[in-house]
Coordinates of C-alpha atoms in Angstrom, one line a residue:
M173 CA -54.1 75.0 -52.4
E174 CA -56.0 71.8 -53.1
G175 CA -53.4 70.8 -55.7
G176 CA -50.6 71.2 -53.3
F177 CA -52.3 68.9 -50.8
H178 CA -52.7 66.2 -53.4
N179 CA -49.1 66.5 -54.3
D180 CA -48.0 66.1 -50.7
L181 CA -50.3 63.1 -50.2
I182 CA -48.9 61.4 -53.3
A183 CA -45.3 62.0 -52.1
A184 CA -46.1 60.5 -48.7
L185 CA -47.6 57.4 -50.3
I186 CA -44.6 57.0 -52.5
A187 CA -42.3 57.3 -49.4
L188 CA -44.4 54.7 -47.6
G189 CA -44.2 52.4 -50.5
G190 CA -40.5 52.8 -50.7
L191 CA -40.1 52.0 -47.0
A192 CA -42.3 48.9 -47.4
A193 CA -40.2 47.8 -50.3
L194 CA -37.0 48.3 -48.4
S195 CA -38.4 46.4 -45.4
G196 CA -39.4 43.5 -47.6
L197 CA -35.9 43.4 -49.2
A198 CA -34.4 43.4 -45.7
V199 CA -36.5 40.5 -44.6
Y200 CA -35.7 38.6 -47.8
A201 CA -32.0 39.2 -47.2
I202 CA -32.2 38.0 -43.6
R203 CA -33.9 34.8 -44.7
R204 CA -31.4 34.2 -47.4
A205 CA -28.6 34.7 -44.9
K206 CA -30.1 32.3 -42.4
A207 CA -30.6 29.7 -45.1
A208 CA -27.1 30.1 -46.3
R209 CA -25.8 29.7 -42.7
R210 CA -27.9 26.5 -42.2
R211 CA -26.6 25.0 -45.4
Q212 CA -23.0 25.6 -44.3
I213 CA -23.7 23.9 -40.9
E214 CA -25.4 20.9 -42.6
E215 CA -22.5 20.6 -45.0
A216 CA -20.0 20.6 -42.1
G217 CA -21.9 17.8 -40.5
T218 CA -22.8 19.6 -37.3
A219 CA -26.2 20.0 -35.6
V220 CA -27.9 23.3 -35.4
P221 CA -27.4 24.6 -31.8
A222 CA -30.5 25.0 -29.8
P223 CA -31.4 28.6 -28.7
R224 CA -29.9 29.4 -25.3
P225 CA -31.8 31.1 -22.6
K226 CA -31.0 34.7 -22.0
R227 CA -28.5 35.4 -19.4
P228 CA -28.9 38.1 -16.8
A229 CA -27.0 41.3 -17.5
L230 CA -23.5 41.4 -16.2
R231 CA -22.5 44.0 -13.7
P232 CA -19.1 45.6 -13.8
E233 CA -18.0 44.0 -10.5
D234 CA -18.9 40.5 -11.9
V235 CA -16.4 40.7 -14.7
E236 CA -12.9 39.6 -14.0
V237 CA -10.5 41.5 -16.2
G238 CA -6.8 40.9 -16.5
E239 CA -4.1 43.5 -16.8
P240 CA -3.9 43.3 -20.7
E241 CA -7.6 43.5 -21.0
K242 CA -7.8 46.5 -18.6
E243 CA -5.4 48.4 -20.9
Q244 CA -7.5 47.5 -24.0
L245 CA -10.7 48.7 -22.3
A246 CA -9.0 51.9 -21.2
S247 CA -8.0 52.6 -24.8
G248 CA -11.5 51.8 -26.1
E249 CA -10.4 48.6 -27.8
S250 CA -12.3 45.3 -27.6
P251 CA -10.5 42.7 -25.6
V252 CA -12.0 39.9 -27.7
T253 CA -9.7 38.7 -30.5
V254 CA -11.0 37.4 -33.8
P255 CA -9.4 34.2 -34.8
S256 CA -8.0 33.3 -38.2
A257 CA -9.5 30.5 -40.2
E258 CA -6.6 28.2 -39.2
A259 CA -7.3 28.8 -35.5
L260 CA -11.0 27.8 -35.7
P261 CA -11.9 24.2 -34.8
P262 CA -12.9 21.9 -37.6
G263 CA -16.5 22.3 -38.8
R264 CA -16.7 26.0 -37.8
P265 CA -16.1 28.1 -41.0
L266 CA -15.0 31.7 -40.7
L267 CA -17.7 34.2 -41.7
T268 CA -16.2 37.4 -43.2
A269 CA -17.6 40.9 -42.7
G270 CA -18.9 40.9 -46.3
S271 CA -21.2 37.9 -45.7
A272 CA -24.9 38.4 -45.3
A273 CA -24.9 37.1 -41.8
A274 CA -22.3 39.5 -40.7
A275 CA -24.1 42.4 -42.4
I276 CA -27.3 41.9 -40.4
Q277 CA -25.6 40.9 -37.1
P278 CA -26.6 43.5 -34.5
P279 CA -23.8 45.1 -32.6
A280 CA -23.0 43.4 -29.2
R281 CA -21.3 44.7 -26.1
A282 CA -17.7 43.6 -26.0
V283 CA -16.9 41.7 -22.8
P284 CA -13.9 39.5 -21.9
A285 CA -14.4 36.0 -23.2
R286 CA -13.6 34.3 -19.8
A287 CA -16.2 36.4 -18.0
I288 CA -19.0 34.1 -19.3
P289 CA -17.3 30.7 -19.7
D290 CA -20.5 28.8 -20.4
A291 CA -21.8 31.2 -23.1
L292 CA -21.7 30.3 -26.8
P293 CA -20.9 33.6 -28.7
H294 CA -20.9 34.1 -32.4
P295 CA -18.0 32.4 -34.2
A296 CA -16.7 35.7 -35.3
T297 CA -16.1 36.9 -31.7
V298 CA -14.9 33.7 -30.0
S299 CA -11.4 33.2 -28.8
P300 CA -9.2 30.3 -30.1
V301 CA -10.2 27.1 -28.4
R302 CA -7.4 25.0 -26.9
A303 CA -7.5 21.2 -26.8
P304 CA -8.3 20.0 -23.2
A305 CA -5.4 18.5 -21.3
P306 CA -5.4 14.7 -20.8
L307 CA -7.4 13.7 -17.8
A308 CA -5.2 12.5 -14.9
L309 CA -6.5 9.1 -13.8
P310 CA -5.8 7.5 -10.4
S311 CA -3.3 4.7 -10.3
G312 CA -4.7 1.4 -11.3
K313 CA -7.6 2.9 -13.3
Q314 CA -8.3 3.2 -17.0
P315 CA -10.8 5.5 -18.9
G316 CA -14.3 4.4 -18.0
G317 CA -13.6 3.8 -14.3
F318 CA -12.6 0.1 -14.7
P319 CA -9.7 -1.1 -12.7
V320 CA -6.6 -2.2 -14.5
E321 CA -5.6 -5.8 -13.6
K322 CA -2.0 -5.9 -12.6
P323 CA 0.1 -9.0 -13.2
R324 CA 0.5 -11.1 -10.1
G325 CA 4.2 -10.9 -10.3
A326 CA 4.1 -7.1 -10.0
E327 CA 2.3 -7.2 -6.7
R328 CA 4.3 -6.1 -3.7
P329 CA 4.2 -8.4 -0.7
I330 CA 2.0 -7.3 2.2
L331 CA 4.1 -6.7 5.3
A332 CA 2.8 -7.7 8.6
R333 CA 2.1 -5.0 11.1
K334 CA 4.9 -4.8 13.8
R335 CA 3.3 -5.9 17.1
D336 CA 4.3 -4.8 20.5
V337 CA 5.1 -8.1 22.2
A338 CA 7.8 -6.9 24.6
P339 CA 5.9 -7.8 27.7
L340 CA 5.1 -11.3 26.4
A341 CA 8.5 -12.2 24.9
P342 CA 10.5 -12.8 28.1
G343 CA 8.0 -15.4 29.4
L344 CA 8.3 -17.3 26.1
E345 CA 12.1 -17.3 26.1
P346 CA 12.4 -20.9 27.4
T347 CA 10.2 -22.2 24.6
R348 CA 11.8 -20.0 22.0
S349 CA 15.3 -21.3 23.0
G350 CA 14.0 -24.9 22.6
W351 CA 12.5 -26.3 19.4
V352 CA 12.0 -22.9 17.8
K353 CA 15.8 -22.2 18.2
R354 CA 16.6 -25.6 16.7
L355 CA 14.5 -24.8 13.7
G356 CA 16.2 -21.4 13.4
Q357 CA 19.6 -23.1 13.3
I358 CA 18.5 -25.3 10.4
F359 CA 17.5 -22.2 8.4
A360 CA 20.5 -20.0 9.5
G361 CA 22.8 -19.1 6.5
K362 CA 20.9 -21.4 4.1
K363 CA 19.9 -20.1 0.7
E364 CA 18.4 -23.4 -0.2
L365 CA 17.1 -26.4 1.8
D366 CA 18.2 -29.8 0.6
P367 CA 16.3 -33.1 1.4
L368 CA 18.5 -33.8 4.4
L369 CA 17.7 -30.4 6.0
I370 CA 14.0 -31.0 5.4
E371 CA 14.3 -34.3 7.3
E372 CA 15.9 -32.3 10.1
I373 CA 12.9 -30.0 10.2
E374 CA 10.6 -33.1 10.5
K375 CA 12.7 -34.4 13.3
V376 CA 12.5 -31.2 15.3
L377 CA 8.7 -30.9 14.9
L378 CA 8.1 -34.6 15.8
T379 CA 10.3 -34.2 19.0
A380 CA 8.7 -30.9 20.0
D381 CA 5.9 -30.8 22.5
I382 CA 3.3 -29.7 20.0
G383 CA 2.3 -33.4 19.8
V384 CA 3.0 -36.0 17.2
R385 CA -0.4 -35.6 15.5
T386 CA -0.1 -31.9 15.1
A387 CA 3.5 -32.2 13.9
Q388 CA 2.6 -34.8 11.2
K389 CA -0.3 -32.5 10.2
L390 CA 2.1 -29.6 9.7
L391 CA 4.5 -31.6 7.7
V392 CA 1.9 -33.0 5.4
E393 CA 0.4 -29.6 4.8
L394 CA 3.9 -28.1 4.3
R395 CA 4.5 -30.5 1.4
E396 CA 1.1 -30.0 -0.1
S397 CA 1.0 -26.2 0.2
L398 CA 4.5 -25.5 -1.2
D399 CA 5.7 -26.5 -4.6
R400 CA 9.1 -28.1 -5.3
K401 CA 10.8 -24.8 -5.7
E402 CA 9.3 -23.2 -2.5
I403 CA 10.0 -26.3 -0.4
K404 CA 13.7 -25.5 -0.9
D405 CA 13.3 -21.8 0.0
P406 CA 14.0 -21.2 3.7
T407 CA 12.0 -18.0 3.7
A408 CA 8.9 -19.8 2.2
V409 CA 9.1 -22.7 4.7
W410 CA 9.7 -20.4 7.7
G411 CA 6.9 -18.1 6.7
Y412 CA 4.6 -21.1 6.2
L413 CA 5.3 -22.4 9.7
R414 CA 4.6 -19.0 11.3
R415 CA 1.4 -18.4 9.3
R416 CA 0.1 -21.9 9.9
S417 CA 0.8 -21.7 13.7
T418 CA -1.2 -18.5 13.8
E419 CA -4.1 -20.2 12.0
I420 CA -4.1 -23.2 14.4
L421 CA -4.1 -20.9 17.5
T422 CA -6.9 -18.8 16.1
V423 CA -10.2 -20.5 17.2
D424 CA -13.4 -19.0 15.9
A425 CA -15.1 -18.1 19.3
P426 CA -16.5 -14.8 20.6
A427 CA -14.7 -12.9 23.3
V428 CA -15.9 -13.4 26.8
D429 CA -18.3 -10.7 28.0
F430 CA -18.6 -10.7 31.8
G431 CA -21.5 -8.3 31.6
T432 CA -23.9 -10.7 29.9
A433 CA -25.2 -12.0 33.3
Q434 CA -25.3 -10.8 36.9
P435 CA -23.6 -12.5 38.5
F436 CA -21.5 -14.0 35.8
V437 CA -20.4 -17.4 37.1
L438 CA -17.0 -18.7 36.0
L439 CA -16.0 -22.2 37.0
I440 CA -12.3 -23.0 37.1
I441 CA -11.2 -26.7 36.8
G442 CA -7.9 -28.5 36.5
V443 CA -5.5 -31.0 38.1
N444 CA -3.6 -30.4 41.3
G445 CA -0.6 -28.0 40.9
S446 CA -1.7 -26.6 37.6
G447 CA -2.1 -23.1 39.0
K448 CA -5.9 -22.8 39.4
T449 CA -6.0 -20.8 42.6
T450 CA -3.3 -18.4 41.5
T451 CA -5.1 -17.9 38.2
I452 CA -8.3 -17.1 40.1
G453 CA -6.6 -14.5 42.2
K454 CA -5.0 -12.8 39.2
L455 CA -8.3 -12.8 37.3
A456 CA -10.1 -11.3 40.2
S457 CA -7.5 -8.5 40.4
K458 CA -7.9 -7.8 36.6
L459 CA -11.7 -7.7 36.9
Q460 CA -11.5 -5.4 39.9
S461 CA -9.3 -3.0 38.0
Q462 CA -12.0 -2.9 35.3
G463 CA -14.5 -1.7 37.9
K464 CA -16.3 -5.0 38.5
T465 CA -17.2 -6.5 41.8
V466 CA -15.9 -10.1 42.4
L467 CA -16.8 -12.9 44.8
L468 CA -14.6 -16.0 45.2
A469 CA -16.0 -19.4 46.0
A470 CA -13.5 -21.8 47.7
G471 CA -14.8 -25.0 46.2
D472 CA -11.5 -26.9 46.6
T473 CA -12.3 -28.3 50.1
F474 CA -10.0 -31.3 49.9
R475 CA -6.6 -29.5 49.7
A476 CA -5.6 -28.1 53.1
A477 CA -3.9 -24.9 51.8
A478 CA -6.4 -24.1 49.0
T479 CA -8.9 -22.1 51.1
E480 CA -6.1 -20.2 52.9
Q481 CA -4.5 -19.4 49.5
L482 CA -7.8 -18.1 48.2
D483 CA -8.3 -16.0 51.4
Y484 CA -5.0 -14.4 50.7
W485 CA -6.0 -13.4 47.2
G486 CA -9.4 -12.2 48.4
A487 CA -7.8 -9.9 50.9
K488 CA -5.3 -8.7 48.4
V489 CA -7.8 -7.6 45.8
G490 CA -10.7 -6.8 48.1
A491 CA -13.0 -9.6 47.1
P492 CA -15.1 -11.6 49.6
V493 CA -14.5 -15.3 49.9
V494 CA -17.2 -17.9 50.5
R495 CA -15.8 -21.0 52.2
G496 CA -17.0 -24.3 53.6
R497 CA -15.6 -26.7 56.1
E498 CA -12.5 -28.7 55.2
G499 CA -13.4 -31.9 53.4
G500 CA -17.0 -30.7 53.0
D501 CA -19.2 -30.8 49.9
P502 CA -17.7 -28.4 47.2
S503 CA -21.0 -28.2 45.4
S504 CA -22.6 -26.6 48.5
V505 CA -19.9 -23.9 48.6
V506 CA -20.4 -23.0 45.0
F507 CA -24.2 -22.9 45.6
D508 CA -23.8 -20.6 48.6
G509 CA -21.4 -18.3 46.7
V510 CA -23.8 -17.9 43.7
K511 CA -26.8 -17.2 46.0
R512 CA -24.8 -14.6 48.0
A513 CA -23.6 -12.9 44.8
R514 CA -27.2 -12.6 43.6
S515 CA -28.5 -11.1 46.8
E516 CA -25.6 -8.6 47.0
G517 CA -25.5 -7.6 43.4
V518 CA -22.0 -8.9 42.7
D519 CA -20.9 -8.8 39.1
V520 CA -18.7 -11.9 38.8
V521 CA -18.4 -15.2 40.8
I522 CA -15.2 -17.2 40.3
A523 CA -15.5 -20.7 41.7
D524 CA -12.5 -22.8 42.5
T525 CA -12.8 -26.6 42.4
A526 CA -10.8 -29.5 43.7
G527 CA -7.7 -30.5 41.8
R528 CA -9.0 -33.7 40.5
L529 CA -6.8 -36.3 38.8
H530 CA -8.3 -36.8 35.4
T531 CA -7.8 -40.6 35.6
K532 CA -10.2 -41.0 38.6
K533 CA -13.7 -41.4 37.2
N534 CA -15.6 -40.8 40.5
L535 CA -13.8 -37.4 41.0
M536 CA -14.7 -36.3 37.5
E537 CA -18.3 -37.1 38.2
E538 CA -18.2 -34.9 41.3
L539 CA -17.1 -32.0 39.1
Q540 CA -20.2 -32.6 37.0
K541 CA -22.2 -32.3 40.2
V542 CA -20.7 -28.9 41.0
R543 CA -21.8 -27.8 37.5
R544 CA -25.3 -29.0 38.0
V545 CA -25.7 -27.4 41.4
A546 CA -24.4 -24.0 40.1
G547 CA -27.2 -24.2 37.5
K548 CA -29.7 -24.7 40.4
A549 CA -28.4 -21.6 42.2
M550 CA -28.8 -19.6 39.0
E551 CA -30.3 -20.6 35.7
G552 CA -27.6 -20.7 33.0
A553 CA -24.7 -21.0 35.4
P554 CA -21.8 -21.6 35.0
H555 CA -21.6 -19.2 32.1
E556 CA -18.0 -20.2 31.4
T557 CA -15.9 -23.2 32.4
W558 CA -12.1 -22.8 32.0
L559 CA -9.6 -25.5 32.2
V560 CA -6.2 -24.5 33.7
V561 CA -3.3 -26.5 32.1
D562 CA 0.3 -26.5 33.3
A563 CA 2.7 -26.0 30.4
T564 CA 5.5 -27.8 32.2
S565 CA 3.6 -31.1 31.8
G566 CA 4.3 -31.1 28.1
Q567 CA 2.3 -33.5 25.9
N568 CA 0.7 -34.9 29.1
A569 CA -1.3 -31.6 29.1
I570 CA -2.9 -32.6 25.8
A571 CA -4.1 -35.9 27.4
Q572 CA -5.4 -34.0 30.5
A573 CA -7.3 -31.6 28.3
Q574 CA -8.9 -34.4 26.2
E575 CA -10.2 -36.2 29.3
F576 CA -11.6 -33.0 30.9
T577 CA -13.4 -32.0 27.7
K578 CA -15.0 -35.5 27.6
E579 CA -16.5 -35.0 31.0
M580 CA -17.1 -31.3 31.2
S581 CA -18.2 -28.6 28.8
V582 CA -15.0 -26.7 28.6
T583 CA -15.3 -23.3 27.0
G584 CA -11.7 -22.0 27.4
I585 CA -8.1 -22.9 28.2
V586 CA -5.7 -21.1 30.5
L587 CA -2.0 -22.2 29.9
T588 CA 0.2 -21.4 32.9
K589 CA 3.9 -21.5 33.8
L590 CA 5.1 -20.8 30.3
D591 CA 8.1 -18.8 31.7
G592 CA 9.5 -21.9 33.4
T593 CA 9.5 -24.5 30.6
A594 CA 10.6 -25.1 27.1
K595 CA 7.5 -27.2 26.4
G596 CA 5.3 -24.2 25.5
G597 CA 4.7 -25.7 22.1
V598 CA 2.0 -27.8 23.7
I599 CA -0.3 -24.9 23.1
L600 CA -0.4 -25.7 19.4
G601 CA -1.4 -29.3 20.1
I602 CA -4.2 -28.3 22.5
A603 CA -5.6 -25.7 20.1
D604 CA -5.3 -28.0 17.1
Q605 CA -6.8 -31.2 18.6
L606 CA -9.5 -29.7 20.8
R607 CA -10.4 -26.4 19.0
I608 CA -11.1 -24.7 22.3
P609 CA -10.1 -21.1 22.5
I610 CA -7.1 -20.2 24.6
R611 CA -8.3 -17.4 26.9
Y612 CA -5.2 -16.5 29.0
V613 CA -1.5 -17.5 29.2
G614 CA 0.7 -17.2 32.3
V615 CA 4.2 -15.9 31.7
G616 CA 5.3 -14.9 35.2
E617 CA 4.4 -14.4 38.8
R618 CA 2.9 -10.9 38.7
V619 CA -0.8 -10.2 38.1
E620 CA 0.0 -8.5 34.8
D621 CA 1.9 -11.6 33.7
L622 CA -1.5 -13.4 33.3
R623 CA -2.1 -12.1 29.8
E624 CA -5.1 -12.3 27.6
F625 CA -4.3 -14.5 24.6
E626 CA -3.9 -13.1 21.1
A627 CA -2.7 -15.6 18.5
E628 CA -0.8 -13.1 16.4
D629 CA 1.0 -11.6 19.4
F630 CA 1.9 -15.1 20.7
V631 CA 3.4 -16.3 17.4
E632 CA 5.3 -13.0 17.0
A633 CA 6.8 -13.4 20.4
L634 CA 7.5 -17.1 19.9
F635 CA 9.1 -17.0 16.5
G636 CA 10.4 -13.4 16.7
E637 CA 11.3 -11.3 13.7
T638 CA 13.4 -13.4 11.4
L639 CA 15.6 -12.9 8.4
A640 CA 15.3 -14.9 5.3
A641 CA 17.9 -17.3 6.7
G642 CA 16.0 -17.8 9.9
E643 CA 18.3 -15.6 12.0
R644 CA 16.6 -13.6 14.8
V645 CA 16.6 -9.9 14.6
S646 CA 17.8 -8.2 17.7

């Protein structure tokens, strides 16, 4: 009995020793396999991948399986394909089933490869890797995000936006049929301008009502801006004249904001017959339509019909009129008008003044007095002083504007009666020589014909759409 117990104990010890030996051999085999795998990776020149965190277990509903894969799963086959050595990417050697690593690799659950796209499975179970498609880059870009510089010759010309100038064009027809038409006739049907035609252009500009100084300036700049080849190109010359005209008429000045003061005092000056009173009435109507209250001050006390004309406009637009006695002091009328507007909370005061001849010094001094008295009635008044100029006076309008700006601080120009004259080019001379913003232009008798000035619209309506040869597009 005792001998049998000893025999069983010896047998158990022998079994345990065998198991320990087997375990040691297994550990030794695993280490040898890992060392062999690391040497393979180092020889291939790739880094040892860092261990990845464990991913949560996939649920059946999280796995997207295609039709072929569903058939494989239904038949018990694994949907994962084992690539051949040729299909593997460089640096990833194929491990066969007889290698040590494959022998100790624990069995894994077979799942479709695209169910876990960011996982890095064992090389023996990975699907063939396709080379990524070339990245589609936006036009004008190169890899790295840097823009590709295009050759200048390949750039397409920037086309100007088509502007709606239909309401303005009829009023400029007389001017357009004058010197602008003569210029167009020079360009018409010409593929190249010879020296004689360039002289004709000079003659038209010098005889136009834009003024000799402005005409000479345009001619000098034309020669300096265009090279010898361009100076013979009708399209280049015509385009330059349009572009330069827009630049001359564009004066860097902020738009008028009638809400910056209450009341906002606007002083209107100009010679007799320039259209001051009519302009005042149309302005009042426009401001009333914008929801502002307007008061008119009849400061032209020397012209018999001036006050009656302003009364007519006041009744038409629903604006009160402050008037004085005929031949009385115009400064006192403006003073009373500003005071009344302040007490009644009126938004805008438009003050008319006498149609002074710009050559009479004493009358110009009286205009300065009106300005000073307006400032006594309200600090900062007048907030704007606009000079009304009659376009039919041609180059004489430039002389008038120069004299008025010497005596008064003129902040804006209103050019009237453009629909009745071919001398509308004077607007270029005034804007070029005085650099005072054009605020409004009058192109008809209706209230809406007093149009707020936009340089691009004006040039578009004046020159029209032209072909390369200078012909107008209907």
